[in-house]
Every structure is written in C-alpha cells, then in structure tokens.
Amino acid sequence: METVSGKDLQNRILVFSGLGNRVLAEEIATFLGVPLSPTLIRKFTNDNYYVQLGTSVRGKDVFVVQPISPPCSDNLMQLFFMLDIARGAGANSIHAVIPYYSYARSDKKDAPRISIGARLIADLVVAAGATHVITMTLHSAQVHGFFSVPTDHLTAHSVFVRYFKEKIPDMNNVVVVSPDIGHAKRALKLAKALGVPAAAGEKRRLSDNRVIIDGIMGEVRGKRVLLVDDEIATGGTIAEVVEYLRGLDVTQVSVLGTHGIFAGDAVERLNKVPEIEEIIVTNTVDIPPERRPRQLKVLSVAHIFGEVIRRNVMGESVGALFEFWPMPDDQGW
Amino acid sequence: METVSGKDLQNRILVFSGLGNRVLAEEIATFLGVPLSPTLIRKFTNDNYYVQLGTSVRGKDVFVVQPISPPCSDNLMQLFFMLDIARGAGANSIHAVIPYYSYARSDKKDAPRISIGARLIADLVVAAGATHVITMTLHSAQVHGFFSVPTDHLTAHSVFVRYFKEKIPDMNNVVVVSPDIGHAKRALKLAKALGVPAAAGEKRRLSDNRVIIDGIMGEVRGKRVLLVDDEIATGGTIAEVVEYLRGLDVTQVSVLGTHGIFAGDAVERLNKVPEIEEIIVTNTVDIPPERRPRQLKVLSVAHIFGEVIRRNVMGESVGALFEFWPMPDDQGW
Amino acid sequence: METVSGKDLQNRILVFSGLGNRVLAEEIATFLGVPLSPTLIRKFTNDNYYVQLGTSVRGKDVFVVQPISPPCSDNLMQLFFMLDIARGAGANSIHAVIPYYSYARSDKKDAPRISIGARLIADLVVAAGATHVITMTLHSAQVHGFFSVPTDHLTAHSVFVRYFKEKIPDMNNVVVVSPDIGHAKRALKLAKALGVPAAAGEKRRLSDNRVIIDGIMGEVRGKRVLLVDDEIATGGTIAEVVEYLRGLDVTQVSVLGTHGIFAGDAVERLNKVPEIEEIIVTNTVDIPPERRPRQLKVLSVAHIFGEVIRRNVMGESVGALFEFWPMPDDQGW
Amino acid sequence: METVSGKDLQNRILVFSGLGNRVLAEEIATFLGVPLSPTLIRKFTNDNYYVQLGTSVRGKDVFVVQPISPPCSDNLMQLFFMLDIARGAGANSIHAVIPYYSYARSDKKDAPRISIGARLIADLVVAAGATHVITMTLHSAQVHGFFSVPTDHLTAHSVFVRYFKEKIPDMNNVVVVSPDIGHAKRALKLAKALGVPAAAGEKRRLSDNRVIIDGIMGEVRGKRVLLVDDEIATGGTIAEVVEYLRGLDVTQVSVLGTHGIFAGDAVERLNKVPEIEEIIVTNTVDIPPERRPRQLKVLSVAHIFGEVIRRNVMGESVGALFEFWPMPDDQGW
Amino acid sequence: METVSGKDLQNRILVFSGLGNRVLAEEIATFLGVPLSPTLIRKFTNDNYYVQLGTSVRGKDVFVVQPISPPCSDNLMQLFFMLDIARGAGANSIHAVIPYYSYARSDKKDAPRISIGARLIADLVVAAGATHVITMTLHSAQVHGFFSVPTDHLTAHSVFVRYFKEKIPDMNNVVVVSPDIGHAKRALKLAKALGVPAAAGEKRRLSDNRVIIDGIMGEVRGKRVLLVDDEIATGGTIAEVVEYLRGLDVTQVSVLGTHGIFAGDAVERLNKVPEIEEIIVTNTVDIPPERRPRQLKVLSVAHIFGEVIRRNVMGESVGALFEFWPMPDDQGW
Amino acid sequence: METVSGKDLQNRILVFSGLGNRVLAEEIATFLGVPLSPTLIRKFTNDNYYVQLGTSVRGKDVFVVQPISPPCSDNLMQLFFMLDIARGAGANSIHAVIPYYSYARSDKKDAPRISIGARLIADLVVAAGATHVITMTLHSAQVHGFFSVPTDHLTAHSVFVRYFKEKIPDMNNVVVVSPDIGHAKRALKLAKALGVPAAAGEKRRLSDNRVIIDGIMGEVRGKRVLLVDDEIATGGTIAEVVEYLRGLDVTQVSVLGTHGIFAGDAVERLNKVPEIEEIIVTNTVDIPPERRPRQLKVLSVAHIFGEVIRRNVMGESVGALFEFWPMPDDQGW
C-alpha cells in the first residue's frame, strides 16, 4: 500500500481508534503517513468507561475509527466518548469514521412502537460531537439521509470488481445473484461492471435469523454464481439461497459481502456448504480467528478510507469513492 | 362515509387546507365532524405569499392538510406559512398532514453534490413549526426516518384490497406486478393479501421520464395483471411495462398507484394503451379534469387520514393504519 | 468594472447562481476574478426540483446568488437546495447572497393569525444551511435582526448619489420625496448626501396594490422631484404620488428604487405618466425586456456585492458598504 | 376593575413578579382572581442573585411579570432566573410578561460592530426558559419578529382613546402630533380613532439625549396638540417639539407615552414647559415619586395584560388586544 | 407498601422497564396502581438491539425505569431506544427514571483529554428523547446541573434514618463516618438526623480500585461506626477504612450505601471483614445472588420513586423528596 | 513579564475588555504582544446598554475578557453584548475569558424552586455567542461540565506555589488549612506541592455571610497556617477560622484566595485580625483601593491567561495550565 505524502496533511490530522478495529485504523493511518494516535480505554469497576485520548487535539482534524461491530453497545459508547473528548479538547473538526454502521438495518418502522434505530444512533453520534461521518455500504442508501452532518458514504465496489476481473478471466457462465429483490441494486451494479447478467431471490424473512427463499427471478440454472449481500451475519440467508440454487444445478458459488460478522453458528453453517468456493469480505469488521469460515478471504478497504480522509482535508472532490455515484450510463442528463 | 362524533374531539381540533387539495381536506373535516376552517391565501404583486388562518388557533390541535403536488414550490410555501402561523398564534400542537410527499423520491445521494431533498424538506417542515407529520405511501419506507418529529406513515393498502376483492371474485389467473425490483415489497404485500403470485420488472431508468424494461422476474404470461406503483407521474414506466407484457400475451391490465400525478403527456400516453382496463389511484392528489386519463378511478382515503387524526387526539393506538405494519405472518417473534 | 486580483481569494471561493439572476451573479464572479460555477437546475415530471452543483465545494467558501424575485417560491426552493447541497458536500462556509429579499415587506404582525414572513423565510434560509447572509436594502432595517446568522445588509446609496451628482450639476430646485412617512429615512439620507431638502407623502394603503396619497409633508411645489422608494412593484404608489404632485405644479420627476419588479400592469401604468423622466433601479432583480418601462435605467450593484464578498473572505471590515452605516454627522458620540 | 372568575383558570395559573413592577403584577393578579405568588430575590455578598419562587409550579402555567426598566441589567437577570426556575421545577408553560421591553430601541444595526440588542435579549429570554412572551408597545413593530417563541404584542391604544374621548368632548381644534416621521403610524392610528388630523416632526437625533426638530409636516398652527410617543425617557424630544410648536402659536399640549421612564433631569425639564397641560403614561413602568413630573397622570393597563393571560389560558382569540391589529378600513381584502 | 389510587393518574401514565432492574420497576408500578407495561428487548445476530414497547403510548406520560448498572453500555442503549420509541410514537411526556446514574462519578476534568462523562451521558439521554429525568443520590450534587431538562434528584435519606432509628434505640456511642472528606456532606446530614457526631477519612485514591486512608478527622475511637458512601463498588474503600478503624479500637461497623454494585471481588473482600455487622443498600441496582455479601440488607426505595412520579403527574410539589433539600435549620433566610 | 512574539498570532487575535477588569485585560494583551482593542460601553438614558467594538473582527479570533465581579448583572450584560457583536460581525471564533465566574457558587439545587445559577449563566453565555470559555478556579470542579462549549478551567496554583517557596524557605512548621471539608482538595494539592501537612475546618453555614467553625480535622496547634479558599468575599469565614485557630495557639496566618472580592465590611473585619500577616489574591478581580485590606498582596495571573490563549490559537496542548490536571503521583494508571 502506497503511503500518501504531504507534510501539511500530516500536521493537520490525527487518527484515533477505539477497540472496534484497530488493525484497520492502523492501515488507514499508515496510508495517510501518520502514526495511529494512542487511546486509553478502560472500564471502572462499576462498568463505566474511562477513555482518554493520548495526544493533544487542539486545532487538529480528528478522525475516530470505530465500526459498530459486536460488542455493539460497548463500541458505540467508546465512539461517543472519543467524539466528546475531541470536542471538549478543542479539535478543529471531528470525523466519525464508522466502517460498519450495523444499525443501518433498523431503517424503517415496520412494526408499531419500535425505533428507527439507524436514525437514533445517527442523532446520538452527532450529539456526541461528530461534525462529519464517513461510512461504507449502508444496508440501504437512504440511511445516508438520517445524518444531520455531512456524510461520505463509501463503497467497496471497486475492490470487488478488481478482484473478480483478475480471478475469473472468462465471465461467460457467470451470474450475479442478490438474495433479496428489495436490495438488488448493488448486485445489478456489480453485474454491469463485470458485464454479466443478474438475478434476485424472493426472500421471505421468518425471523431475524430465519429466511425462506420462495424463488429466483432471473436465469441461474447451471451457472457460476456470485452471491452478493451487504453483510454476512449468521449465514442463514446465504445457506438458504445456495440450497435453492442446488436444485437449479448450481455447483460453484462465490459469496461476497462488504461486512463480515459471522455471528452465532455462521462458521459451522457455512463450512458445511460444499458449493461455496470462497467467501469474500472486506476488513470493515475485525473478524477474530475463531469466527472465520474456512473459505474466507478478506480484502482491505483501508486505502478507500484513507483516500477520502486525504481528500476531505485537502479540499478535493470525493464523489468518485461514493457508494451511489452512478455508472456513467445511468445518468440521464 | 360515517361521521365520527365526540364533542371533545371537535372542541380540540381545527382542520385547515392550503390550495393543494381542498376537496380531500373537506372530506377529512367531514369525517371528523368539524367544518374546514377558512384560510386566506393570496399573492402580493411581488409574488410573495400572504396567508391568514381564519379562526383562532390558541390552544387548539391544528391539522394543516397540504400535499406537495404541482405546483410543488408554491404548495410547500403555503404549508410553511400555515405551520408558522399556527405556531406563532399559540396552537397546542401543529400537525402537517401531507397526503403526497413527492420529495420522498429524492431519498439518497446517487450523484455528487445533490441534495437528499426528502431530508431537506423534512427539516424545513419542522423548522416552519410542525410538531407531528402525517403522510401516506412514501416512495421508500426509510424516508420516515428523515423526520425529526413523530411521523405517522399511512397506507392505502386496505382500500386497494377491498376494491379488488369486490371487483374480481375469482383471482385464479391474477398476478401482481411491480415495475421495479427495488420497490417490490408493496406489490408483494398486495399479492399476499389477495392470495395471488407476484412478479417484478427489471426497470432501468434512462432519465427522469424514460425507462427501459429489461425483463420480468416471475411468471406473468397470459395472466390478468395488477400493475402496482407508488405514484403515476408521466405514465412512462407503466407504458413500458405494458408493452413488455404484451409480448407475454397479457391483455388485461389494471394499474394501481397511491398518488396520481399524470404529468406531462401522461393522459395521452395512457389513453393509447388498450390493455389498460382501469387506472386506480387515491385522492391524495387533486387531479384536475384535463389530467384524468379515460380509465381513471379515484378511491378516497379521507377516512384513513380522519381516523389517524381522531386516534392521535384521543390518544389511541394508530399502528393498524400504518404503511409498514407487517402482516401477522411476517413477524418472527 | 475592475477585476479584483488575489490568487488566495480565487482559490477559496466559489460563486453559484440559481435561475433568479444569473446576469448579476456573472458580474459578481467577474468582479471577483472567478468563473461562475455551473449549477444544474431541473424539475422532475412531478414538479420536484433536481439541483446539482457542478464543482466540488469541499473546503471552499461558497456564495450562492439568488434574489427572491418572481417566481418567488421556485427561486426560494432553488436557494434552499443549493445551500443544503453545499452543506452536505463539505463547504467551509455557506453564504446566501440574496440581492432582493422580497419577504422583508412581511415584517410585522398587523393582522391576527398571519406570519411574520420575513422571519419565517430567514429561519428557513438558515435551516437550509446558510452560515452567513448578504442582502441589500431591506424594506425595513429591523429585518436584519430576523436572521440568526451574521448578515451584511448592503445599500445602493453610493450608486444613486454618484449617478445624480453627475446627471444634475445644479441641484438648486431639487427635492427628494418619499411616498411614505413611515419609510422616509432612506429619502432623508439621499437628500442629505445631495444637499437638497426632503418631503414625504401621507400614504394610505387600501390594498396590496391600491394606495391613496392624502397629502405631502414638506415643500415640493414646482420643484424637480426625486421620488425614492425601496422597491417598485406595480408602480401604483408612484403613479398616485405623481398625480398628487401634478396638482402642485411638479412637471419633472425622477423615480428611484433599489429593486425593480414591475409586476402586473406596472409598465403600462408608468409609461403613461408624462412627468416621469426616468426610472432608475439597480440590477438586484433581473427584469425581462417585456417588463421594462420606457424610462428605465438600470445601475449595476455587482461591485458592491463583489467587494463585500472579497472583504468577508479576506477578513477586512465591511461596514462602509452597509445600508445603515450613518453619515458621519449622524453619529452622536 | 372587575375580577375574572373561573375556578379552572385559577387552578392552572400562577403569577410571579420580580422587583421591576410589583404594583402592576399585583393588579394583574387581582384581575385574574389569584394572589400574586411570593418570590424571594436576594443578592449574595458577591453581588450574585439568589432567587426562589415561593410556590410549587409543577404542572402550572407560570406568568412572570417584569419590565426591563431601570435598573435594566438587574431586572433582566431576575427575569432570567425566574424563567429558569419555572423550567427546572416542571412548569407546564412559562410566560415572560414584559410590559416595557426597553431594548426594543436597539432594533437595527445603524453602526458597525454593534449588537441588535432587541434580538440578543429576545434570544436570552428564550434561552432562559420562556415559552411565550407578552409585551406592550414595542418601539418598532418589527421587534415582534425577533422572538422565536409565540409573542403577544399588546397596545394601550384603547386606554388612550377612552381617556381623550371623555376628557375632550369637542375635538374640533385638536391635532395628533408624532415627534418623528419614522414612527408616525401610532399617532396616525390615534388620530383616526379620535377623528382628528395628524402631523409629524422632522426629528434629527444628535445623540441619545439630544435631538433637533427641523420642521413639522402637517398643519398644527394654533391647535391643541396631543403629542404622542412610545416612551418618554429624558423628555428632551418632547421639550424640543413643544419649543418648535411654540413658534407656531401652540399653547396647549397633552403629552402621551405608553412607557414613562423620566430618566436624568426629565422631571425638571418637563416641569418647566408651561404649554404641557398633562403627561399621560401607563403603568408599564413603576415610576417612583421623585421621578414624577407635576403634570403626570398614570392610566392602568393591568386589565389588558390580565385579559390576554386569561384568553391564552382559556384558548380564546387575543387578536383584538394587539398593537397592530388594523382598523377595519385598513384591511384591503 | 400502600397503593396509590386515582383513576386519573392511572389513565395517564405508563411504566416501562429495560432489563436493568425489572424488580424495582414492578414495585414502582405497583405503588402507582398500574401494571408494568410490557417491553420486548432482543438482540439481532449482529448484536444490535431490537426494542419494542408493548402498549400504545400515544398521549401518555411515559416513565422508563432503567439504572445504568452493569452491563452499563447495554443498559444505556436500551434506555436510549425506549426513550426514542416513546418520542416517535407520540407520548405526551417522556421521563427517564434512572435510579442509579453511575456515570455521575465522571463529573470533572481531572486529566487532559478525558470526557466529563456525566455531562455526555446526560446530553445523550436528552438527545434520545427524555423530557424529564428522575434519579437518586448522584455522586456529587452538581451533576444535577448537567441535565438540560427538568431533573428530580431524590434521596434515600429518609429510608436510612427510619432504619437506624428502629434498629439502634440508644445512639450514645454511635458516630457516622464518611470515607472521603470531599463527600462528607451526606454523612453530616445523616449524623444530624440521628443526633450523633460525624467524622471523615482522608482518602487518597491510587487508582480506580485502590485507595489509601491517611487518617480520620474527628473522634471515632472505640465507637460504633455507621460508614456511609453513595455507592459500594469493589468494597476496597470500605475495607481500607475499616482496617484503619480497627487500629482505633472500632469493632462494630454498619456500612451504608445507596447504590450497591459489589463488582469484582467485592463479595469475597467484604465477607472477610469481621467488624462489618451489616451492609445496607437500597434496591436502585438489582444485585444478583452471587454478588451479595453475607451481611447484605436491601431497603426498598420504590415508594420514593412512585411518590415523585405521582406528584409530577398530579402537579404537586416534590421538593420534600429531594436529595439536597436542606434541613430546616440549614436555611439561613 | 515576557512578551510572546509571533506575527501569525498577532494577525489572528483581538483582545477586548468590558468594564470588569481592564487592567488584567491590558496585561493579557501585552503578554500576547497585541494592543487591547477599543470597546465603547455606554448606557442610554433608559439604562439600556449601548456597546460597540472598536476594531473590525471579521475572520479574527476574538477574546473578550470580563470577570463576573460586582456589579455582576451589568458586567454580565456587557459580556453578552460583546459576544453577540463578535458573532454578528463575522468573527472566526469567540472566546469568553471569564477570570472570575462568581455564579459557580450556585452549583446545585439545595432548596426547592431555585435555579442552578451556574448552569443558567453558562447557557446564556453560549446563547450570546461564545464558542469557547476560559475561566479560573471555579468554586467546584463540576461547574466545568455546565458549559456546552469547550472550556479551559485554569488554576493559579503555580503562582501560589512559587510565591510561598520563595517567601518561606523553611516549611517545617507550616500547615495548609481549608476552611471547609467539602472543598479541601485544593488545599491538599497546595500542601502536597509545598511538602507540608493539611487540615480542614468543619464549617457550618448559617447564612450567606455567617458561618460557624465546629472544629478542625487535622493537627494545627501552634503552627504557621496557610489558610486557602477559592474566593474571599466578606471575610467572615476567614475571621471565624482564625478565631478558632487562636484557641489552638496559632499566631501567624497567611490567607490565600484566587478571587478577592472584599464585599460588605470585609476590609474592616480583616484589618482587625492581628494573626493575619498577609492576604494573597490574584488579579482575576479588579479590587478598588477602598476595598483593599491592609495586608493585601495581589499576584498576577495574566501570563496564565495569555499562555492559554496563545496555545489555543497555536493549536498547542493546554493541559498543564488546568485547574484539575493531577499531580503525576495522583494518576493511578
């Protein structure tokens, strides 16, 4: 990974990390040519957090890297503290870098007396002091609008495209499949970039971790499938889709997800599916060894975060890095 | 339409209307058993608005009915003025009743340096004084989360279900079709309520008013089609889908849309499509005679708005009227 | 018009324009030595705005030029969108340059249940993202206080003074007349700068576009009159005053107004008044050819806006350009 | 003064007073049929305020009566404390009743780097906890728009009209004079109500307490003059106008002002002017005996404040009590 | 415990509980004569919360009971969700009942670049929707001022006084000891109520869970000691003080703390101290069996919370229940 | 006092002063190498303030120096005006430098229906425009958390330590005494820095200016006493403590207080106490000659304020100047 140079940048910015994903934070800092600034994170005996930033932030542009990955409540609280400290200590600007914004799934009110959690957390992040948010691949694009401060919504699209263009020279028999009609846009975009057709499952959710696939819209029989989702949690959806595909003579499946959680018995479940050749995720979430399925391959997105930080500080356009910047031929004007 | 009784309710509420849809406002007021309160809306010679509410609002619960239908900017400005007046004149609570929230389509940042218009307008509605919002069938469910005040997001679902159950006793050959995979949830819900299958078009948008249908996921050949969309603007999408369906031996199409705009040459375009038996919309938008296609049928949703107002004031649960309240068998817990 | 130089300035600022007055915006940009940045402003078929700024604003000082001239609601909505976009796209500061703030006339509550429109619009401009406002010749000076962000209230006074000093070498027989006692301050200031006496009409407003002049306080018989108002809308007031002056043997009238609207049948009405030699307005409003009375002369104020922008960015005092900066001999301390 | 009855009202409201004008507060409370609730106001030895409200305010509508009369800073601070206490102690609504809002004179930016004090104080009153403001005869009507909470702007007009209709049966020779063209509206309104002509002085302000009258627009020679101003501070303007009127054979002057301050050597100055028959003010300000000129007559406005409070709590329209409610024949629609 | 009656109260209020302390919430609800309303609290497989309130809250006064006891981050997050839901679902008022506000210990900035956690959490509680806070025995009284909404700060004082008056008829040899000079006020208040002397330790904190007692100010030799603290976390301070007291011939110690956490090896440590006869805490925190030292006695404060809720809703004064309401003879005026 | 150099600093900052303590403001400006910018502060005849800043603040970092010393309400009002002007005139940042924040004593709610004055004033300071606060030795450390903007809480500790190390070479017989157990931390810190023991009085407050000393915890008999308090108001506490010490054979007392008010008959009272050798305060408050006791010695803290300003503007860490930065051996981690 190439290091950005530029004394000016390095005098202005500080990168801090909570306990959520220090490895990614280190990579981002390295890309920017600065050290990761030290952070002290402890709990008092009454389980309250005590957080201290280890470097003076007065007048600096402060970037706090913290995904909302499990343990989510603790990771959020650390983020709130780090943002508040930067505000109270006179930072020039305060950027919440949230590679995985898990609450994006709580994006609508589909039952009475529930919270639109993605909006609540967005409001709390701002109340805690964030003046800017950087995140990647929100479950739905609309969640962007929940933030009341400028927000950069990045995509790992380019990383996946590059990977498959190298890996599969002949795309003749390939199809990109989205498990869910309701979120098929991301799969369509990948299909278009690879020059292959797309299909989508008719997914019905029975509960948080039980879904049924009622059918597949589009032609998949006998093809090599790239199965695309935004996040892989229990692997239940993936397993269901592959089972359905099995009945359609599909034997070769690559699973792609920006965010890899592998919660519950995901590892066990995915390890057992023979058709899955590989599972490709990015490093937005730090996956401990025991939660890594055998087929796992992790691609780094640190350079994307690093580049958007660099452009923010340098006052350059960041649009090209965004999740929903359309393909040129999508634009009607 | 039955009139709600209840002296207490009638002493507490006032219903006002802008110029957007006075007919609907009248119907809602009638449902609630109150007169529609007078509003004076003029323009000065410099094209500035002069708005006056005709009844003292001090201590009252004020409901301002105004869809953001064309002319949108003028209708919005009237809404802002009416809300601001109610606030300044000491209303107890101020409810923006926006039957058609057209800006819901601007729900994400899919190009650089654009606004998420649905969030901007939501913020302005609140800045102008709304303490509560009531709306119907937002283009995407997430837009609910753009409002920083309590928001009731209603659905016309029950009206459409009742209509078709009466109209088509034998549903054997019926299929519900969504023109767009990305918004197929609403069609699936209707299909489920009618006990029929669903299908979805692979819509590609070339520009605001030009789309191409690349295919249909699901079985539709030779069936009687209920084509469902949230709003019908130029009719371009509808016409494209029907043309595609024609190739699949479909000869009988009912078009459903909560919001009927019929902008541009929609009337001419839709009038020319022989397969379209009827076009069913609700009265969230006031459609002038010259913008009504020959097949148009308008169903009233005034009782849904009236009932949610009644329950709000009476402190009763309103969940059952909501857009995204799931079917009982959707709930996993 | 001389162009300001200064690389630093030109690297920091961007000037955008809505559809309100692109000519003025161009002139301001030229004064500042920068190109007018491109803006895409379209309407969707449902009459919603789609607005896009054509240049990256990240870290820039963004100036959005847009008068609230007819069509006022549309022009306001464009302004709201442009401000919101600049905020969401990470501008350093966001300046609403509103050469003609028409809603300033709605500055008090002189009837029950009306809005103080000038305050409402000021709040919406700030809610949409403005961090600073630049405007000219508000109908009343107090409207300045309606804005909750720093506001520069400019005057075209210097432009009018220079014009008349050149045009009328001998001011012996000249009198400056205000149509309205309630807003005579501006006329007094011009009279003092020209070294001539002032007079004021006793105007009684019958309706928005009908006034009666009950009398003139001050000596005007047989004099050459400079008739001063802040804006010229229908020309009704002007015509009434001139008719009254006719009875006092006045045969030569110059009409001055900062903002020229010429709404309704203003052109026809003003064209018919023989005593009116010329009508002098500034270019705060873009007057289409068909709305220009025969006597019209337009003076540019682009350099005043340009200079205040330059001083804002450069951190220089701007007081000398303000509407209400008093004459030295007005200051009592 | 008649006492309002109504158990409900009396259970809901509490009236508190600072040290500004306890007599008026007592009268308002009496009108409403409630006792004035006790307030403890002390200063610590370090000159800090210690304020305590003497009655539980939980769930009550709290009205705090306090003019911003001298000592203005202390009276303001008391007001801030009383509002904040009511908020912190759980009042249902908090009403700042400010009979004399002296800072209304600081209503525009007529010099560089000054504050629009009337806006600043309005913001602080709201920041301290006021949810509603009631005031009387603001120096300019626009100041109403400086408040971001609902504000009732009352007038003493009816009190003056009644007084003069009783006192002067034959109004033939009467003229109402405003010292200042810029604020002649109030005088015109009184003149119209009494059926007499109006005139206005051309006042030039040399300093805060020195003005020059350059002339009078309108016919006053030999008439009986009602000289109307919003507040009487040093009496300097009054004295100057009367001196000018003396040259026009005026020998009988009644001076009217809503707010009587009589600061500096006002008493001495006014006592010396033989033409002044009487000086009529209201009791918005508590005038100590040593500051009362010999011709002083004080009319009570407690019933106006009491009535507006009653109507606010009872949810009745209050428009008829407002400063700027126009005469019926002023309304053009 | 006596049950409050009052149909009106019971129609207006709803009591909800997170997972923090359902037993206390049940007791409070019972005191108020209402059932504890159901709450569904789940975690998704990605460790995000899914919270649903089980009863319609529209128009109700909602009381959410949740101490910030371990697991603190999860308990906080549940609280945020419950408050946000109540807001979004149209509650009339939203009361965060936080019996144990653990973050009150983070009340000052005694190191660089730390957060004043008690202020941060207070701001987040308000951002999440609380319109009122009820809490008990904050670590320092000043934390009350961190909340920007009305806050009732209760005390368990009356419960402790009643307990000891019953238990120890002869107080002759008793002394109340505070471990820390800096927080001796609470001990002094108890001492005064029991009519006994007080003493205070000179505590020096080495780390979060290690302190040293340098001495005791006041006479304790051979006495029966009531050792008072606001919370008992690891018991380290208690153990250190008792060890010091042992050297002063103290053999009989009762330990009192409003909040009992018993974290880490507190149970083991306290069980080993023979001088400790009993450890008396309240039920603000739900202590699981395995964390209860052998000498533990828990006193209920549910009636205090219940009574303050009742008075809030009924609009009665609640002062007598407050932590810092002074003894009558403390008041100097 | 050494002058800081640095052209950059001097181009960016402006120092203004109200009437509170111009001498200190001058010293701070001198330290920073800039002139004190002129401020015009007048009162109108109606006792309203008229304030004008004498230098253009556009784009500057503005520091307004004003203690809340008597006359407190007037000094606060001046501060509000200066902050508001800086905001309205386009300052880059606005720093309220409040050397003596007297309202810090009102830090808790120890009686019903009082205000937490320190929070109220903090909110008003921010509402008036402050974006940053610099203050010194707040009565309690928690008051820091009342400010919603970044706040630097400075200490005069270093000044007192240096003074006594020079003055008393042999500290063998010295003891530092705090009059009040509840605020003994500050005395302990000084004792530790001087390497001497500490003691604390058991102070009971009868009223604002009457206290009783019930005893002294710690060994003081016959020692040389340094009596430490945060502010010296009436001297009543000091006199009581010294009287008590007299009974313990103490004959030599130095009194230290950061803030010297000397209100009421403080001078007379302190002059009469023979044991008081000297009274050492800082210049946070400007003490007029007639309020200076004979033993007074004033130490300057201008360099501390100057240095924190310099570091703020230069983006350097300021922690070392803070009140509550702990001694190295206080830190447990």
PDB file of N, CA, C and O in Angstrom, chain E residues 287-300:
ATOM      1  N   ILE E 287     -29.198  -6.564  42.448  1.00  0.00           N
ATOM      2  CA  ILE E 287     -27.976  -7.306  42.767  1.00  0.00           C
ATOM      3  C   ILE E 287     -28.248  -8.805  42.647  1.00  0.00           C
ATOM      4  O   ILE E 287     -29.078  -9.350  43.377  1.00  0.00           O
ATOM      5  N   PRO E 288     -27.558  -9.488  41.734  1.00  0.00           N
ATOM      6  CA  PRO E 288     -27.787 -10.928  41.582  1.00  0.00           C
ATOM      7  C   PRO E 288     -27.281 -11.665  42.828  1.00  0.00           C
ATOM      8  O   PRO E 288     -26.385 -11.165  43.521  1.00  0.00           O
ATOM      9  N   PRO E 289     -27.828 -12.812  43.137  1.00  0.00           N
ATOM     10  CA  PRO E 289     -27.476 -13.550  44.360  1.00  0.00           C
ATOM     11  C   PRO E 289     -25.972 -13.731  44.537  1.00  0.00           C
ATOM     12  O   PRO E 289     -25.451 -13.563  45.651  1.00  0.00           O
ATOM     13  N   GLU E 290     -25.261 -14.033  43.451  1.00  0.00           N
ATOM     14  CA  GLU E 290     -23.831 -14.326  43.604  1.00  0.00           C
ATOM     15  C   GLU E 290     -23.010 -13.070  43.923  1.00  0.00           C
ATOM     16  O   GLU E 290     -21.838 -13.154  44.226  1.00  0.00           O
ATOM     17  N   ARG E 291     -23.631 -11.905  43.831  1.00  0.00           N
ATOM     18  CA  ARG E 291     -22.897 -10.680  44.149  1.00  0.00           C
ATOM     19  C   ARG E 291     -23.326 -10.087  45.491  1.00  0.00           C
ATOM     20  O   ARG E 291     -23.038  -8.937  45.784  1.00  0.00           O
ATOM     21  N   ARG E 292     -24.014 -10.847  46.286  1.00  0.00           N
ATOM     22  CA  ARG E 292     -24.495 -10.323  47.558  1.00  0.00           C
ATOM     23  C   ARG E 292     -23.599 -10.773  48.698  1.00  0.00           C
ATOM     24  O   ARG E 292     -23.508 -11.970  48.983  1.00  0.00           O
ATOM     25  N   PRO E 293     -22.921  -9.852  49.383  1.00  0.00           N
ATOM     26  CA  PRO E 293     -22.132 -10.254  50.549  1.00  0.00           C
ATOM     27  C   PRO E 293     -23.065 -10.797  51.648  1.00  0.00           C
ATOM     28  O   PRO E 293     -24.254 -10.491  51.655  1.00  0.00           O
ATOM     29  N   ARG E 294     -22.483 -11.566  52.530  1.00  0.00           N
ATOM     30  CA  ARG E 294     -23.299 -12.232  53.557  1.00  0.00           C
ATOM     31  C   ARG E 294     -24.042 -11.260  54.446  1.00  0.00           C
ATOM     32  O   ARG E 294     -25.140 -11.534  54.935  1.00  0.00           O
ATOM     33  N   GLN E 295     -23.476 -10.031  54.638  1.00  0.00           N
ATOM     34  CA  GLN E 295     -24.085  -9.096  55.586  1.00  0.00           C
ATOM     35  C   GLN E 295     -25.130  -8.201  54.917  1.00  0.00           C
ATOM     36  O   GLN E 295     -25.616  -7.249  55.514  1.00  0.00           O
ATOM     37  N   LEU E 296     -25.467  -8.493  53.673  1.00  0.00           N
ATOM     38  CA  LEU E 296     -26.286  -7.542  52.907  1.00  0.00           C
ATOM     39  C   LEU E 296     -27.719  -7.441  53.395  1.00  0.00           C
ATOM     40  O   LEU E 296     -28.379  -8.441  53.708  1.00  0.00           O
ATOM     41  N   LYS E 297     -28.208  -6.217  53.432  1.00  0.00           N
ATOM     42  CA  LYS E 297     -29.624  -5.956  53.685  1.00  0.00           C
ATOM     43  C   LYS E 297     -30.057  -4.896  52.687  1.00  0.00           C
ATOM     44  O   LYS E 297     -29.434  -3.855  52.560  1.00  0.00           O
ATOM     45  N   VAL E 298     -31.135  -5.160  51.941  1.00  0.00           N
ATOM     46  CA  VAL E 298     -31.588  -4.242  50.904  1.00  0.00           C
ATOM     47  C   VAL E 298     -32.891  -3.570  51.321  1.00  0.00           C
ATOM     48  O   VAL E 298     -33.862  -4.260  51.674  1.00  0.00           O
ATOM     49  N   LEU E 299     -32.893  -2.245  51.306  1.00  0.00           N
ATOM     50  CA  LEU E 299     -34.100  -1.475  51.648  1.00  0.00           C
ATOM     51  C   LEU E 299     -34.725  -0.946  50.355  1.00  0.00           C
ATOM     52  O   LEU E 299     -34.016  -0.484  49.458  1.00  0.00           O
ATOM     53  N   SER E 300     -36.015  -0.971  50.267  1.00  0.00           N
ATOM     54  CA  SER E 300     -36.658  -0.535  49.021  1.00  0.00           C
ATOM     55  C   SER E 300     -36.870   0.980  48.992  1.00  0.00           C
ATOM     56  O   SER E 300     -37.244   1.606  49.984  1.00  0.00           O
TER      57      SER E 300
END
